[in-house]
Coordinates of C-alpha atoms in Angstrom, one line a residue:
M1 CA 36.5 86.4 -166.0
S2 CA 39.7 88.3 -165.5
R3 CA 42.6 85.8 -165.0
L4 CA 46.0 86.7 -163.3
C5 CA 49.2 84.7 -162.2
F6 CA 52.5 85.4 -160.9
T7 CA 55.1 83.1 -161.6
N8 CA 59.1 83.8 -160.6
I9 CA 58.6 84.7 -157.5
T10 CA 59.3 84.5 -153.8
A11 CA 55.7 85.3 -151.5
I12 CA 56.2 86.2 -148.7
L13 CA 53.4 84.3 -145.8
P14 CA 52.8 85.4 -142.8
D15 CA 55.2 82.5 -141.1
Q16 CA 57.6 81.3 -144.2
L17 CA 59.0 82.8 -148.1
M18 CA 57.3 79.9 -150.5
E19 CA 60.7 80.2 -153.1
D20 CA 59.4 79.9 -156.2
A21 CA 55.6 79.6 -156.2
H22 CA 52.8 80.2 -158.2
V23 CA 50.2 82.5 -156.9
M24 CA 46.9 82.5 -158.8
C25 CA 44.5 85.5 -158.8
V26 CA 40.4 84.9 -160.6
D27 CA 38.3 87.8 -160.9
G28 CA 40.4 89.8 -158.0
G29 CA 40.8 87.4 -156.1
I30 CA 43.2 84.6 -154.6
V31 CA 42.3 81.0 -156.0
S32 CA 45.7 79.3 -155.0
I33 CA 49.5 79.5 -154.0
S34 CA 51.7 76.8 -154.8
P35 CA 55.4 75.0 -155.5
Q36 CA 53.9 74.0 -159.1
P37 CA 52.4 76.4 -161.3
P38 CA 48.6 75.5 -162.3
R39 CA 46.9 74.8 -165.6
L40 CA 46.6 78.0 -167.5
T41 CA 44.5 79.2 -169.9
P42 CA 45.2 81.3 -173.2
D43 CA 43.4 84.6 -171.6
T44 CA 45.1 84.3 -168.4
H45 CA 47.9 87.4 -167.7
V46 CA 50.8 86.1 -166.0
V47 CA 53.0 87.9 -164.4
N48 CA 56.8 87.7 -164.4
G49 CA 58.2 88.5 -160.6
R50 CA 61.5 88.3 -162.3
G51 CA 62.9 86.7 -158.8
A52 CA 60.8 89.5 -156.8
Y53 CA 59.1 88.5 -153.7
L54 CA 55.4 88.9 -153.9
S55 CA 54.0 90.8 -150.4
P56 CA 50.7 91.6 -149.8
G57 CA 49.6 95.2 -149.9
F58 CA 50.4 97.3 -147.5
I59 CA 47.7 98.2 -144.4
D60 CA 48.1 101.4 -142.7
I61 CA 46.1 102.3 -140.0
H62 CA 47.3 105.6 -138.8
V63 CA 47.8 108.1 -141.6
H64 CA 47.1 111.6 -142.5
G65 CA 48.0 112.4 -146.1
G66 CA 50.7 112.6 -148.8
A67 CA 51.4 114.3 -152.3
G68 CA 50.9 117.7 -150.9
A69 CA 47.0 116.7 -149.6
D70 CA 46.2 115.8 -146.2
F71 CA 42.7 114.4 -145.9
M72 CA 41.2 117.2 -143.4
D73 CA 41.4 119.5 -146.3
G74 CA 37.9 117.8 -146.0
T75 CA 38.1 117.6 -150.4
V76 CA 37.6 114.5 -152.7
D77 CA 40.9 115.4 -154.6
A78 CA 42.7 115.6 -151.3
V79 CA 41.3 112.5 -150.4
R80 CA 42.2 110.9 -154.0
R81 CA 46.0 112.6 -154.0
A82 CA 46.7 111.1 -150.9
C83 CA 45.7 107.8 -151.4
L84 CA 47.4 107.7 -154.5
A85 CA 50.8 108.4 -152.7
H86 CA 49.9 105.8 -150.3
S87 CA 50.0 103.1 -152.7
R88 CA 52.7 104.2 -154.7
H89 CA 55.3 103.1 -151.2
G90 CA 52.9 99.9 -151.8
T91 CA 49.7 100.6 -148.8
T92 CA 46.4 99.2 -150.5
T93 CA 43.7 99.9 -148.2
L94 CA 44.4 102.6 -145.7
F95 CA 42.7 104.3 -143.1
P96 CA 41.8 108.3 -143.5
T97 CA 43.0 109.8 -139.6
T98 CA 41.8 112.8 -138.3
T99 CA 44.1 115.5 -136.3
T100 CA 42.5 118.0 -134.5
G101 CA 40.6 120.3 -135.8
S102 CA 36.7 122.0 -135.8
T103 CA 33.5 119.9 -135.8
E104 CA 32.6 121.3 -139.1
Q105 CA 36.8 120.3 -140.5
I106 CA 36.0 116.9 -139.2
H107 CA 32.6 116.5 -140.9
A108 CA 33.8 117.7 -143.9
M109 CA 36.6 115.3 -144.0
L110 CA 34.2 112.3 -142.9
D111 CA 31.6 113.4 -146.0
A112 CA 35.0 113.0 -148.4
V113 CA 36.6 110.5 -147.4
K114 CA 32.3 108.9 -147.8
A115 CA 32.3 110.0 -151.8
A116 CA 35.9 109.8 -152.5
R117 CA 35.5 105.9 -151.6
A118 CA 31.7 105.9 -152.8
S119 CA 33.6 106.6 -156.6
R120 CA 37.0 105.2 -156.3
T121 CA 38.3 103.4 -159.1
T122 CA 41.8 101.1 -159.1
E123 CA 43.2 105.0 -160.9
H124 CA 42.7 106.4 -157.4
G125 CA 45.1 104.1 -155.6
A126 CA 44.5 102.4 -152.0
R127 CA 41.5 101.3 -151.1
V128 CA 39.9 103.2 -148.2
E129 CA 38.3 100.6 -145.8
G130 CA 37.5 103.6 -142.9
V131 CA 38.3 106.3 -141.0
H132 CA 40.2 106.8 -138.2
L133 CA 38.9 109.3 -135.6
Y134 CA 41.9 109.9 -134.3
G135 CA 41.6 113.8 -133.1
P136 CA 40.4 115.8 -131.6
F137 CA 40.2 114.4 -128.3
F138 CA 43.7 114.4 -127.2
A139 CA 44.9 115.3 -123.6
E140 CA 45.7 118.6 -122.9
D141 CA 49.4 118.3 -121.9
K142 CA 50.4 115.7 -124.9
V143 CA 48.5 117.3 -127.6
G144 CA 52.2 117.2 -129.7
C145 CA 52.2 118.3 -133.5
H146 CA 48.3 119.1 -133.5
S147 CA 47.1 122.4 -132.7
A148 CA 46.3 122.8 -129.4
D149 CA 42.8 125.2 -130.4
G150 CA 41.1 121.8 -131.7
R151 CA 41.5 119.5 -129.1
R152 CA 38.8 119.1 -126.1
S153 CA 37.0 116.5 -124.3
P154 CA 34.4 114.2 -125.9
T155 CA 31.2 115.1 -125.3
P156 CA 28.3 112.7 -127.2
E157 CA 26.4 115.2 -129.0
E158 CA 29.6 115.8 -131.2
Y159 CA 30.9 112.2 -131.3
R160 CA 27.9 110.5 -131.9
A161 CA 27.2 113.1 -135.3
Y162 CA 30.7 111.6 -136.7
F163 CA 29.2 108.2 -136.1
E164 CA 26.8 108.6 -137.6
K165 CA 27.9 109.2 -140.6
G166 CA 29.0 105.2 -141.1
I167 CA 32.1 105.6 -142.0
V168 CA 34.8 105.5 -138.8
R169 CA 36.6 102.2 -137.9
I170 CA 38.5 103.4 -135.7
A171 CA 38.2 105.6 -132.4
T172 CA 41.0 106.9 -130.5
C173 CA 40.6 109.5 -127.1
A174 CA 42.5 109.6 -123.8
A175 CA 41.4 107.8 -121.1
E176 CA 41.6 110.2 -119.0
L177 CA 39.6 112.8 -119.9
P178 CA 36.0 113.5 -118.7
G179 CA 33.4 111.5 -120.9
A180 CA 35.9 108.3 -122.2
A181 CA 34.5 105.7 -121.2
D182 CA 31.7 106.6 -122.2
F183 CA 33.2 107.7 -126.0
Y184 CA 34.5 103.8 -125.6
R185 CA 31.2 102.3 -125.0
E186 CA 29.5 103.9 -127.9
A187 CA 32.4 103.4 -130.2
K188 CA 32.3 99.5 -129.2
R189 CA 28.7 99.8 -130.1
R190 CA 29.5 101.1 -133.3
R191 CA 32.0 97.8 -133.3
C192 CA 35.0 100.3 -134.0
F193 CA 38.3 98.9 -133.1
I194 CA 39.0 101.6 -130.2
T195 CA 42.4 102.7 -129.3
C196 CA 44.3 105.2 -126.9
G197 CA 46.2 107.9 -128.4
H198 CA 47.7 111.3 -127.0
S199 CA 47.0 110.7 -123.4
N200 CA 49.2 111.1 -120.4
A201 CA 46.9 108.1 -118.4
S202 CA 47.8 106.2 -115.8
W203 CA 47.7 102.8 -115.0
P204 CA 44.6 102.5 -113.8
E205 CA 42.6 105.0 -116.4
M206 CA 44.1 102.9 -119.1
A207 CA 42.2 99.4 -117.0
T208 CA 39.8 101.3 -116.9
A209 CA 40.0 102.0 -120.9
F210 CA 39.9 98.4 -121.5
R211 CA 36.8 97.5 -119.8
H212 CA 35.3 99.5 -121.6
G213 CA 36.9 97.8 -125.3
M214 CA 40.1 100.0 -125.7
R215 CA 42.7 98.1 -127.4
H216 CA 45.2 99.3 -129.0
V217 CA 47.8 102.9 -128.2
D218 CA 48.9 104.9 -131.2
H219 CA 52.2 105.2 -131.7
F220 CA 54.1 103.6 -128.6
W221 CA 57.0 106.2 -127.1
C222 CA 55.5 109.0 -128.6
A223 CA 52.6 111.3 -127.1
M224 CA 51.9 109.0 -124.5
S225 CA 52.4 108.7 -120.8
N226 CA 55.2 107.2 -118.9
V227 CA 56.0 106.7 -115.2
S228 CA 57.8 110.0 -114.5
S229 CA 54.8 112.3 -116.3
V230 CA 52.3 110.2 -114.7
R231 CA 54.1 111.3 -111.4
S232 CA 54.0 115.0 -112.0
R233 CA 50.1 114.6 -112.9
L234 CA 49.2 112.3 -110.1
G235 CA 51.8 112.6 -107.4
V236 CA 52.8 110.4 -105.0
P237 CA 52.9 107.3 -105.5
M238 CA 54.2 106.5 -108.5
R239 CA 51.9 104.5 -110.8
G240 CA 52.4 102.7 -113.6
S241 CA 51.5 104.4 -117.5
M242 CA 50.3 103.2 -120.5
L243 CA 53.8 101.9 -121.7
E244 CA 53.6 99.7 -118.8
F245 CA 49.6 98.3 -119.5
V246 CA 50.7 97.6 -122.7
L247 CA 53.8 95.3 -122.4
G248 CA 51.6 93.7 -119.2
T249 CA 48.3 93.5 -120.9
K250 CA 47.9 90.3 -123.6
D251 CA 45.5 91.5 -125.7
M252 CA 46.7 95.0 -126.0
S253 CA 48.5 96.1 -128.9
T254 CA 50.2 98.8 -130.3
E255 CA 52.2 100.7 -133.4
V256 CA 55.1 102.0 -134.2
I257 CA 56.4 104.7 -136.9
A258 CA 59.5 103.2 -138.4
D259 CA 60.8 105.8 -140.3
G260 CA 64.5 105.7 -138.6
C261 CA 63.7 109.5 -137.3
H262 CA 61.6 108.4 -134.4
L263 CA 62.7 105.9 -132.7
A264 CA 66.1 104.5 -132.3
P265 CA 67.0 100.4 -133.4
E266 CA 66.7 99.8 -130.0
L267 CA 63.5 100.3 -129.4
L268 CA 62.0 99.3 -132.6
D269 CA 63.7 96.2 -131.5
F270 CA 62.3 96.5 -128.1
A271 CA 58.7 96.6 -129.2
Y272 CA 58.9 93.6 -131.4
R273 CA 60.4 91.3 -129.0
M274 CA 57.6 92.3 -126.5
K275 CA 54.3 92.5 -128.4
G276 CA 55.5 90.4 -131.2
A277 CA 54.5 90.9 -134.5
E278 CA 50.8 90.1 -133.5
K279 CA 50.7 92.8 -131.4
L280 CA 53.0 95.4 -133.2
C281 CA 51.7 97.0 -136.0
L282 CA 53.5 99.7 -138.5
V283 CA 51.8 102.6 -139.5
T284 CA 53.5 105.7 -141.5
D285 CA 51.7 108.7 -139.6
C286 CA 52.4 110.7 -143.0
N287 CA 51.7 114.1 -143.0
R288 CA 50.8 116.0 -146.1
A289 CA 55.2 116.2 -146.9
L290 CA 55.1 112.7 -148.5
D291 CA 56.5 112.7 -152.0
M292 CA 56.7 117.0 -151.8
P293 CA 60.1 119.0 -151.3
P294 CA 61.0 119.9 -148.5
G295 CA 59.8 123.2 -146.8
N296 CA 57.0 124.4 -144.5
Y297 CA 53.8 122.7 -144.7
R298 CA 50.5 122.8 -142.5
F299 CA 50.1 119.7 -140.5
G300 CA 46.0 119.5 -140.6
H301 CA 43.3 121.7 -142.3
E302 CA 45.4 123.4 -145.3
H303 CA 44.2 127.0 -143.9
D304 CA 44.6 127.0 -140.3
G305 CA 46.4 123.6 -139.7
S306 CA 49.8 123.6 -137.2
W307 CA 52.7 124.7 -139.1
F308 CA 55.9 122.4 -140.0
E309 CA 59.3 122.0 -141.1
S310 CA 59.8 119.0 -143.7
D311 CA 63.6 118.3 -143.8
G312 CA 62.8 115.6 -146.6
R313 CA 63.3 112.9 -144.3
V314 CA 61.0 113.4 -141.3
G315 CA 58.8 116.4 -140.0
W316 CA 59.5 118.7 -137.2
S317 CA 57.8 120.8 -135.3
P318 CA 58.2 124.8 -135.4
G319 CA 62.1 125.7 -134.5
R320 CA 62.9 121.9 -134.1
K321 CA 61.7 121.6 -130.8
S322 CA 60.5 118.2 -131.4
L323 CA 58.9 115.8 -134.5
A324 CA 56.3 116.5 -136.4
S325 CA 54.6 113.5 -138.0
S326 CA 56.7 111.4 -140.8
I327 CA 57.1 112.4 -144.3
V328 CA 58.0 108.6 -145.9
G329 CA 55.4 105.5 -147.1
M330 CA 55.3 102.3 -145.3
D331 CA 57.7 100.7 -148.4
H332 CA 60.4 102.7 -145.7
M333 CA 58.9 101.3 -142.8
V334 CA 59.1 97.9 -143.8
R335 CA 62.9 98.3 -144.9
Q336 CA 63.8 100.2 -141.7
M337 CA 62.6 97.5 -139.3
V338 CA 63.7 94.8 -141.7
R339 CA 67.4 96.7 -141.0
D340 CA 66.8 97.4 -137.6
T341 CA 65.3 94.8 -135.9
T342 CA 65.7 90.7 -135.1
A343 CA 62.3 90.7 -136.4
T344 CA 62.1 88.1 -140.2
L345 CA 60.8 89.1 -143.1
P346 CA 57.7 87.8 -142.8
E347 CA 57.2 89.1 -139.4
V348 CA 57.6 92.8 -140.6
I349 CA 55.2 92.6 -143.5
R350 CA 52.3 90.7 -141.1
M351 CA 53.4 94.0 -139.1
A352 CA 52.1 95.8 -141.8
S353 CA 50.1 93.7 -143.6
L354 CA 47.7 90.4 -141.5
T355 CA 48.3 92.1 -137.9
P356 CA 46.4 95.5 -138.9
A357 CA 43.8 93.5 -140.8
E358 CA 43.4 91.4 -138.0
R359 CA 43.2 94.0 -135.3
T360 CA 40.4 96.5 -137.5
G361 CA 38.5 92.5 -138.4
I362 CA 39.5 92.6 -142.5
A363 CA 42.2 90.0 -142.2
G364 CA 38.9 87.7 -144.0
Q365 CA 39.2 89.6 -147.0
T366 CA 42.8 90.9 -147.0
G367 CA 46.0 91.3 -145.2
S368 CA 47.7 87.9 -146.8
I369 CA 48.2 85.7 -149.3
A370 CA 45.6 83.5 -148.7
K371 CA 42.8 81.8 -150.8
G372 CA 39.9 83.3 -151.0
K373 CA 41.3 87.0 -150.2
R374 CA 41.2 89.7 -152.3
A375 CA 44.6 89.7 -155.0
D376 CA 45.8 92.9 -153.1
L377 CA 49.7 92.1 -153.8
L378 CA 53.1 94.4 -154.7
L379 CA 56.1 92.8 -156.5
L380 CA 58.6 93.9 -154.1
S381 CA 62.3 94.3 -155.0
R382 CA 65.4 92.0 -153.6
K383 CA 65.8 95.1 -151.4
L384 CA 62.3 95.6 -150.6
H385 CA 61.2 98.8 -153.3
V386 CA 57.7 99.0 -154.9
K387 CA 58.4 97.1 -158.3
R388 CA 54.2 97.0 -159.4
V389 CA 50.8 97.5 -157.1
F390 CA 48.3 94.9 -157.6
I391 CA 44.5 96.3 -155.9
G392 CA 41.9 93.4 -155.9
G393 CA 43.7 91.3 -159.0
E394 CA 44.1 95.5 -161.3
E395 CA 47.3 97.0 -161.1
V396 CA 47.3 100.8 -160.0
L397 CA 51.1 101.6 -161.5
P398 CA 51.9 99.9 -164.6
E399 CA 54.9 98.7 -164.6
D400 CA 57.8 101.0 -167.1

């Protein structure tokens, strides 16, 4: 039996900060959170936080790669490199996310993630909970930085083969595409968290998708419709867009890329004030340039993915005409959100942990510091930099 006790910490709970807390873990699970010191046995490993924050590990539902690897490279090594890189930034659970690409490339990615998950050890970094089937079912005019050649409308033959792999947990499709309703129905039957992204859908199309189980919109304000874009597509009268549907529908959630480059402070704060911490997720949408030097990289598969440029702060499409995904980890998103919005620290941490856990159906196992959950925990400095990472009570990055 392994025993682990965190002391001299401020525990970040979903709705409050607990000063001078003691968090006791046994066999990789949390057994108590208390201001009173627990009774320790001689075999208990004590972690003195030295006044640091103890945070739940971050959960990333939209992430493409890191450390030079993209999940679409379709190898176990790529999966492990990206998972380890993101664990250094506090992510303890993630959902590897597909881009556009060929059916062969997507199948290779799903197979590689399954193999990496089956053979995972703590030294491999973040735990894989499932795959986010993101590309290839995007609208033609909202492909963004993804390769346009790999975009298409959904067909039952294609997406059922992906679902049969048994690892897809999040499923995305543009709501206006032919076959979208059938895709949503199948994803719901497979108990996926269903999202709409890279779409120019109108409110009525979103309402139809909602009836079929869609409950989330990917990276708010990025590659999504607005009233003007819907008018250009459908004419008059002007119609509501994805933006209005998300803001006007209580059960809809969304996500923001809080890297300081994609969205200005007023937009980050607006999203928080409109949706609240319970319906707003922080995501990285991070590509392979995480922890890599500035330069040119491929987004998606290493051989034929679309090119982008990293300037050390964010990704750019060729010619710097538009942004092309982020290049920073979840710890950066947390610090930016604290700095740029009126959300409290517990609320910001919730957006990076419990809220994505709730939306994807894993909140019973992880996402907050609570009795009975996995000891997926972070020691954060008072400036919210990652000091130590524990997944299931085992340390990923030993203290220097």
